[in-house]
């Protein structure tokens, strides 16, 4: 019985790592791209304006930044972004996935 539980935890850890690590990296890359697009848009708007008006520029930038903020909030709420853009440090390592797998077993065992 113990061998089955250990095998289940290891298989669960491998599965969670494979499924969730790729998703986490994708979310982080999307955030980086979103940030780059926003800064590029602000720079292009600033560079291409024939006559610089601080009031108009500020109004346009506020709109762009509000859109950026809403997109960030959506990524956090819906896709689970953790606030980091580094794809080198992800939460879904084998160790983290093993821990999650053990937590699932102990939680289910506690309430059944």
Tab-separated table of N, CA, C and O in Angstrom:
chain	number	residue	atom	x	y	z
A	1	UNK	N	0.827	-1.194	0.000
A	1	UNK	CA	0.000	0.000	0.000
A	1	UNK	C	0.876	1.265	0.000
A	1	UNK	O	0.572	2.209	-0.715
A	2	UNK	N	1.934	1.230	0.793
A	2	UNK	CA	2.826	2.388	0.859
A	2	UNK	C	3.493	2.623	-0.495
A	2	UNK	O	3.650	3.756	-0.940
A	3	UNK	N	3.873	1.522	-1.165
A	3	UNK	CA	4.504	1.665	-2.487
A	3	UNK	C	3.552	2.313	-3.486
A	3	UNK	O	3.981	3.119	-4.310
A	4	UNK	N	2.277	1.980	-3.417
A	4	UNK	CA	1.300	2.584	-4.323
A	4	UNK	C	1.144	4.074	-4.046
A	4	UNK	O	1.047	4.878	-4.983
A	5	UNK	N	1.124	4.458	-2.790
A	5	UNK	CA	1.005	5.876	-2.435
A	5	UNK	C	2.234	6.648	-2.917
A	5	UNK	O	2.117	7.728	-3.499
A	6	UNK	N	3.429	6.075	-2.702
A	6	UNK	CA	4.660	6.728	-3.157
A	6	UNK	C	4.668	6.837	-4.683
A	6	UNK	O	4.993	7.890	-5.251
A	7	UNK	N	4.275	5.763	-5.368
A	7	UNK	CA	4.234	5.790	-6.836
A	7	UNK	C	3.212	6.816	-7.329
A	7	UNK	O	3.478	7.552	-8.295
A	8	UNK	N	2.065	6.879	-6.652
A	8	UNK	CA	1.040	7.857	-7.020
A	8	UNK	C	1.578	9.281	-6.867
A	8	UNK	O	1.363	10.130	-7.727
A	9	UNK	N	2.287	9.534	-5.772
A	9	UNK	CA	2.853	10.877	-5.540
A	9	UNK	C	3.884	11.228	-6.612
A	9	UNK	O	3.877	12.341	-7.145
A	10	UNK	N	4.738	10.305	-6.935
A	10	UNK	CA	5.778	10.576	-7.945
A	10	UNK	C	5.150	10.761	-9.322
A	10	UNK	O	5.501	11.698	-10.051
A	11	UNK	N	4.204	9.893	-9.682
A	11	UNK	CA	3.524	10.043	-10.970
A	11	UNK	C	2.746	11.358	-11.021
A	11	UNK	O	2.763	12.059	-12.034
A	12	UNK	N	2.090	11.697	-9.928
A	12	UNK	CA	1.375	12.971	-9.864
A	12	UNK	C	2.318	14.150	-10.009
A	12	UNK	O	2.014	15.128	-10.699
A	13	UNK	N	3.480	14.070	-9.366
A	13	UNK	CA	4.463	15.161	-9.446
A	13	UNK	C	4.957	15.347	-10.876
A	13	UNK	O	5.049	16.475	-11.371
A	14	UNK	N	5.262	14.258	-11.542
A	14	UNK	CA	5.730	14.346	-12.932
A	14	UNK	C	4.635	14.939	-13.816
A	14	UNK	O	4.895	15.814	-14.652
A	15	UNK	N	3.410	14.491	-13.612
A	15	UNK	CA	2.283	14.998	-14.410
A	15	UNK	C	2.046	16.482	-14.168
A	15	UNK	O	1.912	17.261	-15.115
A	16	UNK	N	1.986	16.886	-12.888
A	16	UNK	CA	1.768	18.298	-12.569
A	16	UNK	C	2.894	19.163	-13.129
A	16	UNK	O	2.644	20.242	-13.670
A	17	UNK	N	4.129	18.691	-12.997
A	17	UNK	CA	5.266	19.476	-13.501
A	17	UNK	C	5.157	19.667	-15.014
A	17	UNK	O	5.341	20.778	-15.520
A	18	UNK	N	4.875	18.608	-15.741
A	18	UNK	CA	4.788	18.700	-17.204
A	18	UNK	C	3.649	19.614	-17.646
A	18	UNK	O	3.793	20.404	-18.567
A	19	UNK	N	2.505	19.494	-16.989
A	19	UNK	CA	1.349	20.290	-17.389
A	19	UNK	C	1.478	21.756	-16.971
A	19	UNK	O	1.229	22.663	-17.760
A	20	UNK	N	1.846	21.992	-15.744
A	20	UNK	CA	1.804	23.347	-15.195
A	20	UNK	C	3.041	24.183	-15.512
A	20	UNK	O	2.940	25.401	-15.645
A	21	UNK	N	4.210	23.581	-15.632
A	21	UNK	CA	5.427	24.352	-15.907
A	21	UNK	C	5.339	25.042	-17.269
A	21	UNK	O	5.706	26.215	-17.400
A	22	UNK	N	4.844	24.334	-18.260
A	22	UNK	CA	4.714	24.927	-19.598
A	22	UNK	C	3.719	26.086	-19.576
A	22	UNK	O	3.967	27.139	-20.174
A	23	UNK	N	2.622	25.914	-18.857
A	23	UNK	CA	1.615	26.984	-18.748
A	23	UNK	C	2.199	28.192	-18.022
A	23	UNK	O	1.981	29.334	-18.439
A	24	UNK	N	2.936	27.945	-16.946
A	24	UNK	CA	3.530	29.049	-16.188
A	24	UNK	C	4.531	29.839	-17.041
A	24	UNK	O	4.540	31.067	-17.021
A	25	UNK	N	5.348	29.138	-17.816
A	25	UNK	CA	6.301	29.824	-18.700
A	25	UNK	C	5.569	30.641	-19.764
A	25	UNK	O	5.976	31.753	-20.094
A	26	UNK	N	4.496	30.085	-20.301
A	26	UNK	CA	3.714	30.793	-21.319
A	26	UNK	C	3.116	32.081	-20.753
A	26	UNK	O	3.166	33.133	-21.397
A	27	UNK	N	2.579	32.015	-19.546
A	27	UNK	CA	1.994	33.194	-18.911
A	27	UNK	C	3.070	34.259	-18.699
A	27	UNK	O	2.854	35.444	-18.979
A	28	UNK	N	4.241	33.863	-18.234
A	28	UNK	CA	5.327	34.825	-17.997
A	28	UNK	C	5.809	35.459	-19.302
A	28	UNK	O	6.104	36.654	-19.337
A	29	UNK	N	5.868	34.678	-20.363
A	29	UNK	CA	6.269	35.240	-21.652
A	29	UNK	C	5.206	36.199	-22.189
A	29	UNK	O	5.532	37.219	-22.786
A	30	UNK	N	3.926	35.885	-21.964
A	30	UNK	CA	2.849	36.781	-22.384
A	30	UNK	C	2.936	38.114	-21.654
A	30	UNK	O	2.706	39.165	-22.251
A	31	UNK	N	3.248	38.087	-20.373
A	31	UNK	CA	3.385	39.318	-19.597
A	31	UNK	C	4.545	40.152	-20.127
A	31	UNK	O	4.427	41.365	-20.293
A	32	UNK	N	5.660	39.508	-20.397
A	32	UNK	CA	6.812	40.235	-20.951
A	32	UNK	C	6.467	40.884	-22.284
A	32	UNK	O	6.828	42.034	-22.533
A	33	UNK	N	5.758	40.157	-23.121
A	33	UNK	CA	5.347	40.698	-24.422
A	33	UNK	C	4.360	41.850	-24.245
A	33	UNK	O	4.459	42.864	-24.939
A	34	UNK	N	3.443	41.718	-23.328
A	34	UNK	CA	2.475	42.776	-23.041
A	34	UNK	C	3.175	44.052	-22.576
A	34	UNK	O	2.864	45.152	-23.028
A	35	UNK	N	4.148	43.895	-21.682
A	35	UNK	CA	4.915	45.052	-21.194
A	35	UNK	C	5.694	45.700	-22.337
A	35	UNK	O	5.703	46.917	-22.498
A	36	UNK	N	6.336	44.865	-23.155
A	36	UNK	CA	7.098	45.394	-24.302
A	36	UNK	C	6.195	46.144	-25.274
A	36	UNK	O	6.546	47.231	-25.751
A	37	UNK	N	5.026	45.591	-25.561
A	37	UNK	CA	4.092	46.245	-26.479
A	37	UNK	C	3.631	47.593	-25.934
A	37	UNK	O	3.507	48.564	-26.689
A	38	UNK	N	3.366	47.646	-24.631
A	38	UNK	CA	2.917	48.900	-24.030
A	38	UNK	C	4.010	49.958	-24.084
A	38	UNK	O	3.755	51.100	-24.480
A	39	UNK	N	5.220	49.594	-23.721
A	39	UNK	CA	6.307	50.583	-23.760
A	39	UNK	C	6.613	51.001	-25.196
A	39	UNK	O	6.880	52.179	-25.447
A	40	UNK	N	6.542	50.062	-26.131
A	40	UNK	CA	6.751	50.416	-27.544
A	40	UNK	C	5.675	51.376	-28.042
A	40	UNK	O	5.963	52.323	-28.777
A	41	UNK	N	4.437	51.132	-27.640
A	41	UNK	CA	3.339	52.015	-28.053
A	41	UNK	C	3.518	53.423	-27.505
A	41	UNK	O	3.306	54.411	-28.209
A	42	UNK	N	3.913	53.517	-26.251
A	42	UNK	CA	4.144	54.840	-25.645
A	42	UNK	C	5.311	55.537	-26.341
A	42	UNK	O	5.226	56.730	-26.654
A	43	UNK	N	6.376	54.797	-26.602
A	43	UNK	CA	7.532	55.403	-27.270
A	43	UNK	C	7.167	55.857	-28.680
A	43	UNK	O	7.515	56.964	-29.100
A	44	UNK	N	6.462	55.029	-29.429
A	44	UNK	CA	6.073	55.373	-30.794
A	44	UNK	C	5.167	56.596	-30.808
A	44	UNK	O	5.346	57.504	-31.625
A	45	UNK	N	4.200	56.635	-29.884
A	45	UNK	CA	3.307	57.786	-29.802
A	45	UNK	C	4.103	59.061	-29.501
A	45	UNK	O	3.871	60.109	-30.097
A	46	UNK	N	5.057	58.963	-28.606
A	46	UNK	CA	5.869	60.123	-28.226
A	46	UNK	C	6.750	60.579	-29.388
A	46	UNK	O	6.831	61.769	-29.701
A	47	UNK	N	7.381	59.628	-30.036
A	47	UNK	CA	8.311	59.932	-31.126
A	47	UNK	C	7.599	60.491	-32.353
A	47	UNK	O	8.115	61.397	-33.017
A	48	UNK	N	6.408	59.981	-32.648
A	48	UNK	CA	5.707	60.360	-33.873
A	48	UNK	C	4.832	61.603	-33.742
A	48	UNK	O	4.265	62.053	-34.737
A	49	UNK	N	4.711	62.141	-32.538
A	49	UNK	CA	3.859	63.320	-32.402
A	49	UNK	C	4.556	64.540	-33.006
A	49	UNK	O	5.703	64.835	-32.706
A	50	UNK	N	3.843	65.207	-33.892
A	50	UNK	CA	4.402	66.372	-34.574
A	50	UNK	C	4.560	67.550	-33.608
A	50	UNK	O	5.559	68.254	-33.628
A	51	UNK	N	3.553	67.742	-32.785
A	51	UNK	CA	3.583	68.834	-31.819
A	51	UNK	C	3.293	68.223	-30.458
A	51	UNK	O	2.225	67.664	-30.221
A	52	UNK	N	4.275	68.299	-29.568
A	52	UNK	CA	4.121	67.671	-28.258
A	52	UNK	C	3.250	68.530	-27.356
A	52	UNK	O	3.538	69.690	-27.107
A	53	UNK	N	2.184	67.946	-26.887
A	53	UNK	CA	1.297	68.602	-25.935
A	53	UNK	C	1.258	67.725	-24.684
A	53	UNK	O	0.834	66.572	-24.742
A	54	UNK	N	1.710	68.260	-23.578
A	54	UNK	CA	1.789	67.469	-22.348
A	54	UNK	C	0.419	66.937	-21.922
A	54	UNK	O	0.291	65.784	-21.520
A	55	UNK	N	-0.609	67.745	-22.050
A	55	UNK	CA	-1.948	67.320	-21.641
A	55	UNK	C	-2.442	66.153	-22.497
A	55	UNK	O	-2.965	65.159	-21.975
A	56	UNK	N	-2.291	66.275	-23.819
A	56	UNK	CA	-2.735	65.200	-24.713
A	56	UNK	C	-1.903	63.938	-24.512
A	56	UNK	O	-2.434	62.827	-24.505
A	57	UNK	N	-0.589	64.110	-24.366
A	57	UNK	CA	0.295	62.967	-24.158
A	57	UNK	C	-0.076	62.243	-22.867
A	57	UNK	O	-0.192	61.021	-22.836
A	58	UNK	N	-0.278	62.999	-21.806
A	58	UNK	CA	-0.625	62.411	-20.511
A	58	UNK	C	-1.950	61.666	-20.594
A	58	UNK	O	-2.076	60.549	-20.081
A	59	UNK	N	-2.932	62.254	-21.261
A	59	UNK	CA	-4.235	61.613	-21.413
A	59	UNK	C	-4.101	60.286	-22.161
A	59	UNK	O	-4.656	59.267	-21.741
A	60	UNK	N	-3.345	60.287	-23.254
A	60	UNK	CA	-3.169	59.071	-24.046
A	60	UNK	C	-2.393	57.999	-23.279
A	60	UNK	O	-2.723	56.810	-23.340
A	61	UNK	N	-1.368	58.415	-22.549
A	61	UNK	CA	-0.566	57.458	-21.780
A	61	UNK	C	-1.391	56.864	-20.638
A	61	UNK	O	-1.290	55.669	-20.347
A	62	UNK	N	-2.212	57.662	-20.008
A	62	UNK	CA	-3.068	57.148	-18.933
A	62	UNK	C	-3.995	56.063	-19.481
A	62	UNK	O	-4.190	55.026	-18.846
A	63	UNK	N	-4.548	56.272	-20.649
A	63	UNK	CA	-5.414	55.260	-21.266
A	63	UNK	C	-4.621	53.977	-21.536
A	63	UNK	O	-5.081	52.872	-21.226
A	64	UNK	N	-3.422	54.123	-22.098
A	64	UNK	CA	-2.591	52.946	-22.386
A	64	UNK	C	-2.219	52.204	-21.109
A	64	UNK	O	-2.246	50.970	-21.057
A	65	UNK	N	-1.867	52.950	-20.070
A	65	UNK	CA	-1.468	52.313	-18.815
A	65	UNK	C	-2.648	51.658	-18.104
A	65	UNK	O	-2.483	50.622	-17.456
A	66	UNK	N	-3.830	52.219	-18.242
A	66	UNK	CA	-5.020	51.575	-17.668
A	66	UNK	C	-5.305	50.258	-18.389
A	66	UNK	O	-5.666	49.260	-17.758
A	67	UNK	N	-5.145	50.252	-19.709
A	67	UNK	CA	-5.314	49.010	-20.463
A	67	UNK	C	-4.283	47.971	-20.019
A	67	UNK	O	-4.599	46.787	-19.852
A	68	UNK	N	-3.045	48.422	-19.833
A	68	UNK	CA	-1.975	47.539	-19.368
A	68	UNK	C	-2.305	46.983	-17.981
A	68	UNK	O	-2.172	45.783	-17.726
A	69	UNK	N	-2.767	47.846	-17.094
A	69	UNK	CA	-3.119	47.426	-15.738
A	69	UNK	C	-4.251	46.402	-15.753
A	69	UNK	O	-4.198	45.400	-15.039
A	70	UNK	N	-5.257	46.627	-16.580
A	70	UNK	CA	-6.368	45.673	-16.685
A	70	UNK	C	-5.898	44.322	-17.230
A	70	UNK	O	-6.347	43.269	-16.774
A	71	UNK	N	-4.984	44.364	-18.184
A	71	UNK	CA	-4.446	43.115	-18.733
A	71	UNK	C	-3.629	42.362	-17.682
A	71	UNK	O	-3.720	41.127	-17.575
A	72	UNK	N	-2.866	43.090	-16.873
A	72	UNK	CA	-2.089	42.470	-15.804
A	72	UNK	C	-3.026	41.838	-14.769
A	72	UNK	O	-2.807	40.705	-14.325
A	73	UNK	N	-4.055	42.557	-14.376
A	73	UNK	CA	-5.018	42.018	-13.408
A	73	UNK	C	-5.695	40.760	-13.943
A	73	UNK	O	-5.911	39.796	-13.204
A	74	UNK	N	-6.026	40.773	-15.225
A	74	UNK	CA	-6.632	39.603	-15.835
A	74	UNK	C	-5.676	38.413	-15.791
A	74	UNK	O	-6.083	37.289	-15.463
A	75	UNK	N	-4.413	38.647	-16.110
A	75	UNK	CA	-3.416	37.571	-16.063
A	75	UNK	C	-3.269	37.021	-14.646
A	75	UNK	O	-3.078	35.825	-14.457
A	76	UNK	N	-3.355	37.890	-13.653
A	76	UNK	CA	-3.219	37.446	-12.271
A	76	UNK	C	-4.443	36.642	-11.831
A	76	UNK	O	-4.306	35.577	-11.222
A	77	UNK	N	-5.631	37.141	-12.137
A	77	UNK	CA	-6.857	36.496	-11.660
A	77	UNK	C	-7.195	35.224	-12.435
A	77	UNK	O	-7.592	34.222	-11.849
A	78	UNK	N	-7.060	35.287	-13.733
A	78	UNK	CA	-7.523	34.179	-14.572
A	78	UNK	C	-6.424	33.144	-14.840
A	78	UNK	O	-6.659	31.944	-14.740
A	79	UNK	N	-5.230	33.618	-15.149
A	79	UNK	CA	-4.174	32.695	-15.567
A	79	UNK	C	-3.149	32.397	-14.483
A	79	UNK	O	-2.253	31.597	-14.675
A	80	UNK	N	-3.268	33.073	-13.327
A	80	UNK	CA	-2.423	32.736	-12.190
A	80	UNK	C	-1.013	33.288	-12.222
A	80	UNK	O	-0.107	32.677	-11.660
A	81	UNK	N	-0.808	34.437	-12.846
A	81	UNK	CA	0.531	35.029	-12.884
A	81	UNK	C	0.965	35.384	-11.476
A	81	UNK	O	0.214	35.955	-10.700
A	82	UNK	N	2.211	35.061	-11.130
A	82	UNK	CA	2.714	35.251	-9.767
A	82	UNK	C	3.483	36.555	-9.560
A	82	UNK	O	4.002	36.799	-8.483
A	83	UNK	N	3.593	37.381	-10.581
A	83	UNK	CA	4.278	38.656	-10.444
A	83	UNK	C	5.704	38.643	-10.960
A	83	UNK	O	6.351	39.681	-11.010
A	84	UNK	N	6.199	37.505	-11.357
A	84	UNK	CA	7.566	37.387	-11.853
A	84	UNK	C	7.540	37.115	-13.352
A	84	UNK	O	6.717	36.342	-13.836
A	85	UNK	N	8.493	37.735	-14.065
A	85	UNK	CA	8.585	37.500	-15.510
A	85	UNK	C	9.707	36.539	-15.867
A	85	UNK	O	9.869	36.173	-17.013
A	86	UNK	N	10.491	36.132	-14.893
A	86	UNK	CA	11.631	35.260	-15.148
A	86	UNK	C	11.165	33.833	-15.407
A	86	UNK	O	10.511	33.215	-14.566
A	87	UNK	N	11.508	33.306	-16.572
A	87	UNK	CA	11.152	31.924	-16.884
A	87	UNK	C	12.179	30.947	-16.327
A	87	UNK	O	12.002	29.738	-16.425
A	88	UNK	N	13.254	31.472	-15.738
A	88	UNK	CA	14.256	30.609	-15.125
A	88	UNK	C	13.798	30.093	-13.762
A	88	UNK	O	14.176	29.009	-13.343
A	89	UNK	N	13.004	30.884	-13.068
A	89	UNK	CA	12.539	30.509	-11.731
A	89	UNK	C	11.033	30.303	-11.788
A	89	UNK	O	10.268	31.261	-11.716
A	90	UNK	N	10.629	29.051	-11.925
A	90	UNK	CA	9.214	28.744	-11.968
A	90	UNK	C	8.816	27.989	-10.698
A	90	UNK	O	9.648	27.360	-10.047
A	91	UNK	N	7.547	28.065	-10.353
A	91	UNK	CA	7.054	27.406	-9.148
A	91	UNK	C	6.851	25.906	-9.354
A	91	UNK	O	6.982	25.129	-8.419
A	92	UNK	N	6.525	25.501	-10.568
A	92	UNK	CA	6.190	24.106	-10.819
A	92	UNK	C	7.415	23.285	-11.172
A	92	UNK	O	7.541	22.744	-12.260
A	93	UNK	N	8.332	23.175	-10.217
A	93	UNK	CA	9.462	22.260	-10.347
A	93	UNK	C	8.998	20.885	-9.896
A	93	UNK	O	7.892	20.725	-9.376
A	94	UNK	N	9.853	19.888	-10.050
A	94	UNK	CA	9.476	18.541	-9.601
A	94	UNK	C	9.203	18.547	-8.098
A	94	UNK	O	8.232	17.954	-7.628
A	95	UNK	N	10.046	19.237	-7.344
A	95	UNK	CA	9.880	19.283	-5.886
A	95	UNK	C	8.553	19.938	-5.503
A	95	UNK	O	7.819	19.427	-4.648
A	96	UNK	N	8.244	21.067	-6.133
A	96	UNK	CA	6.974	21.747	-5.853
A	96	UNK	C	5.781	20.904	-6.255
A	96	UNK	O	4.766	20.868	-5.547
A	97	UNK	N	5.888	20.219	-7.376
A	97	UNK	CA	4.795	19.368	-7.835
A	97	UNK	C	4.630	18.151	-6.921
A	97	UNK	O	3.508	17.714	-6.652
A	98	UNK	N	5.739	17.613	-6.419
A	98	UNK	CA	5.667	16.499	-5.476
A	98	UNK	C	4.985	16.949	-4.188
A	98	UNK	O	4.127	16.249	-3.647
A	99	UNK	N	5.356	18.116	-3.719
A	99	UNK	CA	4.724	18.668	-2.521
A	99	UNK	C	3.219	18.830	-2.740
A	99	UNK	O	2.411	18.455	-1.884
A	100	UNK	N	2.839	19.361	-3.888
A	100	UNK	CA	1.419	19.537	-4.205
A	100	UNK	C	0.707	18.187	-4.246
A	100	UNK	O	-0.405	18.039	-3.727
A	101	UNK	N	1.336	17.201	-4.845
A	101	UNK	CA	0.756	15.873	-4.938
A	101	UNK	C	0.534	15.276	-3.543
A	101	UNK	O	-0.508	14.670	-3.266
A	102	UNK	N	1.484	15.459	-2.657
A	102	UNK	CA	1.347	14.960	-1.281
A	102	UNK	C	0.232	15.711	-0.557
A	102	UNK	O	-0.568	15.107	0.168
A	103	UNK	N	0.156	17.014	-0.767
A	103	UNK	CA	-0.905	17.810	-0.143
A	103	UNK	C	-2.280	17.336	-0.614
A	103	UNK	O	-3.220	17.245	0.176
A	104	UNK	N	-2.403	17.021	-1.901
A	104	UNK	CA	-3.685	16.533	-2.424
A	104	UNK	C	-4.082	15.234	-1.722
A	104	UNK	O	-5.223	15.073	-1.281
A	105	UNK	N	-3.142	14.329	-1.566
A	105	UNK	CA	-3.447	13.046	-0.918
A	105	UNK	C	-3.832	13.255	0.543
A	105	UNK	O	-4.815	12.683	1.022
A	106	UNK	N	-3.079	14.077	1.255
A	106	UNK	CA	-3.376	14.261	2.676
A	106	UNK	C	-4.690	15.016	2.872
A	106	UNK	O	-5.422	14.738	3.820
A	107	UNK	N	-5.003	15.928	1.985
A	107	UNK	CA	-6.271	16.659	2.102
A	107	UNK	C	-7.449	15.741	1.812
A	107	UNK	O	-8.439	15.749	2.533
A	108	UNK	N	-7.346	14.938	0.772
A	108	UNK	CA	-8.424	14.019	0.441
A	108	UNK	C	-8.589	12.969	1.553
A	108	UNK	O	-9.681	12.653	1.978
A	109	UNK	N	-7.477	12.464	2.054
A	109	UNK	CA	-7.531	11.471	3.128
A	109	UNK	C	-8.137	12.039	4.397
A	109	UNK	O	-8.778	11.323	5.166
A	110	UNK	N	-7.942	13.321	4.622
A	110	UNK	CA	-8.431	13.949	5.841
A	110	UNK	C	-9.960	14.043	5.832
A	110	UNK	O	-10.587	13.945	6.868
A	111	UNK	N	-10.572	14.258	4.667
A	111	UNK	CA	-12.003	14.497	4.606
A	111	UNK	C	-12.816	13.282	4.142
A	111	UNK	O	-14.003	13.375	3.977
A	112	UNK	N	-12.160	12.158	3.868
A	112	UNK	CA	-12.958	11.026	3.407
A	112	UNK	C	-13.329	10.092	4.533
A	112	UNK	O	-13.024	10.184	5.634
